[in-house]
Amino acid sequence: MSGLSSKTCVPCRGGVPPLGAEEIAQLAPQLREWEIINQHHLQKTYRFPNFREAHDFVNKIGNLAEEQGHHPDICFGWGIAEIKIWTHKINGLTESDFILAAKIDEL
């Protein structure tokens, strides 16, 4: 379990600024192959040999998201699951986004 994945997501109540470039640069190396898009969101595509495995993975993410109280955007289909994570309340990134990404990688 990585440092990030051992943490728990903290609900954002708003009123805080999103992470800046320096903070993002410190957290990014702790993730595996996630893209940081415009310092706004994290994005990763997972590939699977069939629909069933993609669907099962998406269900695991859904359960994790409910446990953590932090919900990604998910688009999936035959053999693919595309995940986007950001904190909607502040329209940007928080440490919780990086925590959730690390937890998803461990599913």
mmCIF file with all atom_site columns, C-alpha atoms in Angstrom:
data_model
loop_
_atom_site.group_PDB
_atom_site.id
_atom_site.type_symbol
_atom_site.label_atom_id
_atom_site.label_alt_id
_atom_site.label_comp_id
_atom_site.label_asym_id
_atom_site.label_entity_id
_atom_site.label_seq_id
_atom_site.pdbx_PDB_ins_code
_atom_site.Cartn_x
_atom_site.Cartn_y
_atom_site.Cartn_z
_atom_site.occupancy
_atom_site.B_iso_or_equiv
_atom_site.pdbx_formal_charge
_atom_site.auth_seq_id
_atom_site.auth_comp_id
_atom_site.auth_asym_id
_atom_site.auth_atom_id
_atom_site.pdbx_PDB_model_num
ATOM 1   C CA . MET A 1 1   ? 0.000   0.000  0.000   1.00 0.00 ? 1   MET A CA 1
ATOM 2   C CA . SER A 1 2   ? 1.469   3.334  -1.032  1.00 0.00 ? 2   SER A CA 1
ATOM 3   C CA . GLY A 1 3   ? 1.512   6.367  1.237   1.00 0.00 ? 3   GLY A CA 1
ATOM 4   C CA . LEU A 1 4   ? -1.411  7.964  -0.543  1.00 0.00 ? 4   LEU A CA 1
ATOM 5   C CA . SER A 1 5   ? -3.537  4.835  -0.699  1.00 0.00 ? 5   SER A CA 1
ATOM 6   C CA . SER A 1 6   ? -3.245  4.347  3.063   1.00 0.00 ? 6   SER A CA 1
ATOM 7   C CA . LYS A 1 7   ? -4.950  7.704  3.653   1.00 0.00 ? 7   LYS A CA 1
ATOM 8   C CA . THR A 1 8   ? -8.666  8.459  3.651   1.00 0.00 ? 8   THR A CA 1
ATOM 9   C CA . CYS A 1 9   ? -10.369 11.001 1.413   1.00 0.00 ? 9   CYS A CA 1
ATOM 10  C CA . VAL A 1 10  ? -11.537 14.101 3.258   1.00 0.00 ? 10  VAL A CA 1
ATOM 11  C CA . PRO A 1 11  ? -14.819 15.662 2.129   1.00 0.00 ? 11  PRO A CA 1
ATOM 12  C CA . CYS A 1 12  ? -14.386 19.147 0.695   1.00 0.00 ? 12  CYS A CA 1
ATOM 13  C CA . ARG A 1 13  ? -16.814 21.754 1.959   1.00 0.00 ? 13  ARG A CA 1
ATOM 14  C CA . GLY A 1 14  ? -15.638 24.349 -0.536  1.00 0.00 ? 14  GLY A CA 1
ATOM 15  C CA . GLY A 1 15  ? -14.010 27.654 0.206   1.00 0.00 ? 15  GLY A CA 1
ATOM 16  C CA . VAL A 1 16  ? -10.472 26.322 -0.229  1.00 0.00 ? 16  VAL A CA 1
ATOM 17  C CA . PRO A 1 17  ? -8.310  26.885 -3.279  1.00 0.00 ? 17  PRO A CA 1
ATOM 18  C CA . PRO A 1 18  ? -7.386  23.956 -5.521  1.00 0.00 ? 18  PRO A CA 1
ATOM 19  C CA . LEU A 1 19  ? -3.842  22.634 -5.318  1.00 0.00 ? 19  LEU A CA 1
ATOM 20  C CA . GLY A 1 20  ? -1.234  24.715 -7.117  1.00 0.00 ? 20  GLY A CA 1
ATOM 21  C CA . ALA A 1 21  ? 1.448   23.491 -9.505  1.00 0.00 ? 21  ALA A CA 1
ATOM 22  C CA . GLU A 1 22  ? 4.018   22.997 -6.738  1.00 0.00 ? 22  GLU A CA 1
ATOM 23  C CA . GLU A 1 23  ? 1.684   20.880 -4.593  1.00 0.00 ? 23  GLU A CA 1
ATOM 24  C CA . ILE A 1 24  ? 0.589   18.834 -7.607  1.00 0.00 ? 24  ILE A CA 1
ATOM 25  C CA . ALA A 1 25  ? 4.238   18.222 -8.531  1.00 0.00 ? 25  ALA A CA 1
ATOM 26  C CA . GLN A 1 26  ? 4.869   16.770 -5.062  1.00 0.00 ? 26  GLN A CA 1
ATOM 27  C CA . LEU A 1 27  ? 1.901   14.371 -5.226  1.00 0.00 ? 27  LEU A CA 1
ATOM 28  C CA . ALA A 1 28  ? 2.064   13.304 -8.886  1.00 0.00 ? 28  ALA A CA 1
ATOM 29  C CA . PRO A 1 29  ? 5.110   10.994 -8.599  1.00 0.00 ? 29  PRO A CA 1
ATOM 30  C CA . GLN A 1 30  ? 3.184   8.898  -6.079  1.00 0.00 ? 30  GLN A CA 1
ATOM 31  C CA . LEU A 1 31  ? 0.689   7.832  -8.765  1.00 0.00 ? 31  LEU A CA 1
ATOM 32  C CA . ARG A 1 32  ? 1.152   5.268  -11.525 1.00 0.00 ? 32  ARG A CA 1
ATOM 33  C CA . GLU A 1 33  ? 0.473   6.546  -15.051 1.00 0.00 ? 33  GLU A CA 1
ATOM 34  C CA . TRP A 1 34  ? -2.210  9.084  -14.188 1.00 0.00 ? 34  TRP A CA 1
ATOM 35  C CA . GLU A 1 35  ? -2.316  12.174 -16.399 1.00 0.00 ? 35  GLU A CA 1
ATOM 36  C CA . ILE A 1 36  ? -2.762  15.587 -14.833 1.00 0.00 ? 36  ILE A CA 1
ATOM 37  C CA . ILE A 1 37  ? -4.914  17.629 -17.180 1.00 0.00 ? 37  ILE A CA 1
ATOM 38  C CA . ASN A 1 38  ? -4.515  21.417 -16.969 1.00 0.00 ? 38  ASN A CA 1
ATOM 39  C CA . GLN A 1 39  ? -3.919  21.207 -13.204 1.00 0.00 ? 39  GLN A CA 1
ATOM 40  C CA . HIS A 1 40  ? -7.675  20.559 -13.054 1.00 0.00 ? 40  HIS A CA 1
ATOM 41  C CA . HIS A 1 41  ? -8.207  16.803 -13.000 1.00 0.00 ? 41  HIS A CA 1
ATOM 42  C CA . LEU A 1 42  ? -6.552  13.401 -12.991 1.00 0.00 ? 42  LEU A CA 1
ATOM 43  C CA . GLN A 1 43  ? -7.261  11.005 -15.830 1.00 0.00 ? 43  GLN A CA 1
ATOM 44  C CA . LYS A 1 44  ? -6.387  7.387  -16.540 1.00 0.00 ? 44  LYS A CA 1
ATOM 45  C CA . THR A 1 45  ? -7.557  4.707  -18.946 1.00 0.00 ? 45  THR A CA 1
ATOM 46  C CA . TYR A 1 46  ? -7.588  1.060  -17.881 1.00 0.00 ? 46  TYR A CA 1
ATOM 47  C CA . ARG A 1 47  ? -7.863  -1.693 -20.498 1.00 0.00 ? 47  ARG A CA 1
ATOM 48  C CA . PHE A 1 48  ? -9.410  -5.135 -20.081 1.00 0.00 ? 48  PHE A CA 1
ATOM 49  C CA . PRO A 1 49  ? -9.824  -8.200 -22.292 1.00 0.00 ? 49  PRO A CA 1
ATOM 50  C CA . ASN A 1 50  ? -13.635 -7.994 -22.287 1.00 0.00 ? 50  ASN A CA 1
ATOM 51  C CA . PHE A 1 51  ? -16.712 -6.117 -21.119 1.00 0.00 ? 51  PHE A CA 1
ATOM 52  C CA . ARG A 1 52  ? -17.265 -8.189 -17.988 1.00 0.00 ? 52  ARG A CA 1
ATOM 53  C CA . GLU A 1 53  ? -13.848 -7.378 -16.501 1.00 0.00 ? 53  GLU A CA 1
ATOM 54  C CA . ALA A 1 54  ? -14.257 -3.667 -17.273 1.00 0.00 ? 54  ALA A CA 1
ATOM 55  C CA . HIS A 1 55  ? -17.700 -3.752 -15.657 1.00 0.00 ? 55  HIS A CA 1
ATOM 56  C CA . ASP A 1 56  ? -16.411 -5.580 -12.570 1.00 0.00 ? 56  ASP A CA 1
ATOM 57  C CA . PHE A 1 57  ? -13.609 -3.020 -12.199 1.00 0.00 ? 57  PHE A CA 1
ATOM 58  C CA . VAL A 1 58  ? -16.054 -0.118 -12.489 1.00 0.00 ? 58  VAL A CA 1
ATOM 59  C CA . ASN A 1 59  ? -18.249 -1.705 -9.807  1.00 0.00 ? 59  ASN A CA 1
ATOM 60  C CA . LYS A 1 60  ? -15.221 -1.954 -7.499  1.00 0.00 ? 60  LYS A CA 1
ATOM 61  C CA . ILE A 1 61  ? -14.496 1.727  -8.115  1.00 0.00 ? 61  ILE A CA 1
ATOM 62  C CA . GLY A 1 62  ? -18.125 2.547  -7.298  1.00 0.00 ? 62  GLY A CA 1
ATOM 63  C CA . ASN A 1 63  ? -17.906 0.702  -3.988  1.00 0.00 ? 63  ASN A CA 1
ATOM 64  C CA . LEU A 1 64  ? -14.607 2.410  -3.157  1.00 0.00 ? 64  LEU A CA 1
ATOM 65  C CA . ALA A 1 65  ? -16.055 5.814  -4.048  1.00 0.00 ? 65  ALA A CA 1
ATOM 66  C CA . GLU A 1 66  ? -18.991 5.263  -1.697  1.00 0.00 ? 66  GLU A CA 1
ATOM 67  C CA . GLU A 1 67  ? -16.652 4.158  1.115   1.00 0.00 ? 67  GLU A CA 1
ATOM 68  C CA . GLN A 1 68  ? -14.460 7.232  0.621   1.00 0.00 ? 68  GLN A CA 1
ATOM 69  C CA . GLY A 1 69  ? -17.289 9.704  -0.026  1.00 0.00 ? 69  GLY A CA 1
ATOM 70  C CA . HIS A 1 70  ? -15.413 10.869 -3.123  1.00 0.00 ? 70  HIS A CA 1
ATOM 71  C CA . HIS A 1 71  ? -16.753 10.089 -6.572  1.00 0.00 ? 71  HIS A CA 1
ATOM 72  C CA . PRO A 1 72  ? -14.911 10.009 -9.911  1.00 0.00 ? 72  PRO A CA 1
ATOM 73  C CA . ASP A 1 73  ? -16.403 10.388 -13.356 1.00 0.00 ? 73  ASP A CA 1
ATOM 74  C CA . ILE A 1 74  ? -16.344 7.004  -15.081 1.00 0.00 ? 74  ILE A CA 1
ATOM 75  C CA . CYS A 1 75  ? -16.884 6.134  -18.723 1.00 0.00 ? 75  CYS A CA 1
ATOM 76  C CA . PHE A 1 76  ? -16.625 2.477  -19.669 1.00 0.00 ? 76  PHE A CA 1
ATOM 77  C CA . GLY A 1 77  ? -17.420 0.023  -22.407 1.00 0.00 ? 77  GLY A CA 1
ATOM 78  C CA . TRP A 1 78  ? -16.074 -3.129 -23.987 1.00 0.00 ? 78  TRP A CA 1
ATOM 79  C CA . GLY A 1 79  ? -12.584 -3.603 -22.579 1.00 0.00 ? 79  GLY A CA 1
ATOM 80  C CA . ILE A 1 80  ? -12.063 -0.051 -21.347 1.00 0.00 ? 80  ILE A CA 1
ATOM 81  C CA . ALA A 1 81  ? -12.661 2.139  -18.289 1.00 0.00 ? 81  ALA A CA 1
ATOM 82  C CA . GLU A 1 82  ? -11.770 5.837  -18.372 1.00 0.00 ? 82  GLU A CA 1
ATOM 83  C CA . ILE A 1 83  ? -11.555 7.542  -14.991 1.00 0.00 ? 83  ILE A CA 1
ATOM 84  C CA . LYS A 1 84  ? -11.487 11.285 -14.274 1.00 0.00 ? 84  LYS A CA 1
ATOM 85  C CA . ILE A 1 85  ? -11.078 12.642 -10.772 1.00 0.00 ? 85  ILE A CA 1
ATOM 86  C CA . TRP A 1 86  ? -11.324 16.162 -9.406  1.00 0.00 ? 86  TRP A CA 1
ATOM 87  C CA . THR A 1 87  ? -13.046 17.883 -6.526  1.00 0.00 ? 87  THR A CA 1
ATOM 88  C CA . HIS A 1 88  ? -16.214 19.255 -8.038  1.00 0.00 ? 88  HIS A CA 1
ATOM 89  C CA . LYS A 1 89  ? -16.936 21.571 -5.092  1.00 0.00 ? 89  LYS A CA 1
ATOM 90  C CA . ILE A 1 90  ? -13.843 23.685 -5.895  1.00 0.00 ? 90  ILE A CA 1
ATOM 91  C CA . ASN A 1 91  ? -13.508 22.730 -9.592  1.00 0.00 ? 91  ASN A CA 1
ATOM 92  C CA . GLY A 1 92  ? -9.921  21.588 -9.150  1.00 0.00 ? 92  GLY A CA 1
ATOM 93  C CA . LEU A 1 93  ? -7.582  19.159 -7.446  1.00 0.00 ? 93  LEU A CA 1
ATOM 94  C CA . THR A 1 94  ? -7.197  18.364 -3.749  1.00 0.00 ? 94  THR A CA 1
ATOM 95  C CA . GLU A 1 95  ? -5.082  15.761 -1.986  1.00 0.00 ? 95  GLU A CA 1
ATOM 96  C CA . SER A 1 96  ? -8.198  13.553 -1.804  1.00 0.00 ? 96  SER A CA 1
ATOM 97  C CA . ASP A 1 97  ? -8.173  13.262 -5.596  1.00 0.00 ? 97  ASP A CA 1
ATOM 98  C CA . PHE A 1 98  ? -4.672  11.819 -5.464  1.00 0.00 ? 98  PHE A CA 1
ATOM 99  C CA . ILE A 1 99  ? -5.670  9.520  -2.600  1.00 0.00 ? 99  ILE A CA 1
ATOM 100 C CA . LEU A 1 100 ? -8.614  8.148  -4.580  1.00 0.00 ? 100 LEU A CA 1
ATOM 101 C CA . ALA A 1 101 ? -6.441  7.628  -7.679  1.00 0.00 ? 101 ALA A CA 1
ATOM 102 C CA . ALA A 1 102 ? -3.888  5.672  -5.623  1.00 0.00 ? 102 ALA A CA 1
ATOM 103 C CA . LYS A 1 103 ? -6.648  3.544  -4.096  1.00 0.00 ? 103 LYS A CA 1
ATOM 104 C CA . ILE A 1 104 ? -8.103  2.794  -7.534  1.00 0.00 ? 104 ILE A CA 1
ATOM 105 C CA . ASP A 1 105 ? -4.702  1.598  -8.709  1.00 0.00 ? 105 ASP A CA 1
ATOM 106 C CA . GLU A 1 106 ? -4.693  -0.960 -5.919  1.00 0.00 ? 106 GLU A CA 1
ATOM 107 C CA . LEU A 1 107 ? -8.050  -2.525 -6.840  1.00 0.00 ? 107 LEU A CA 1
#
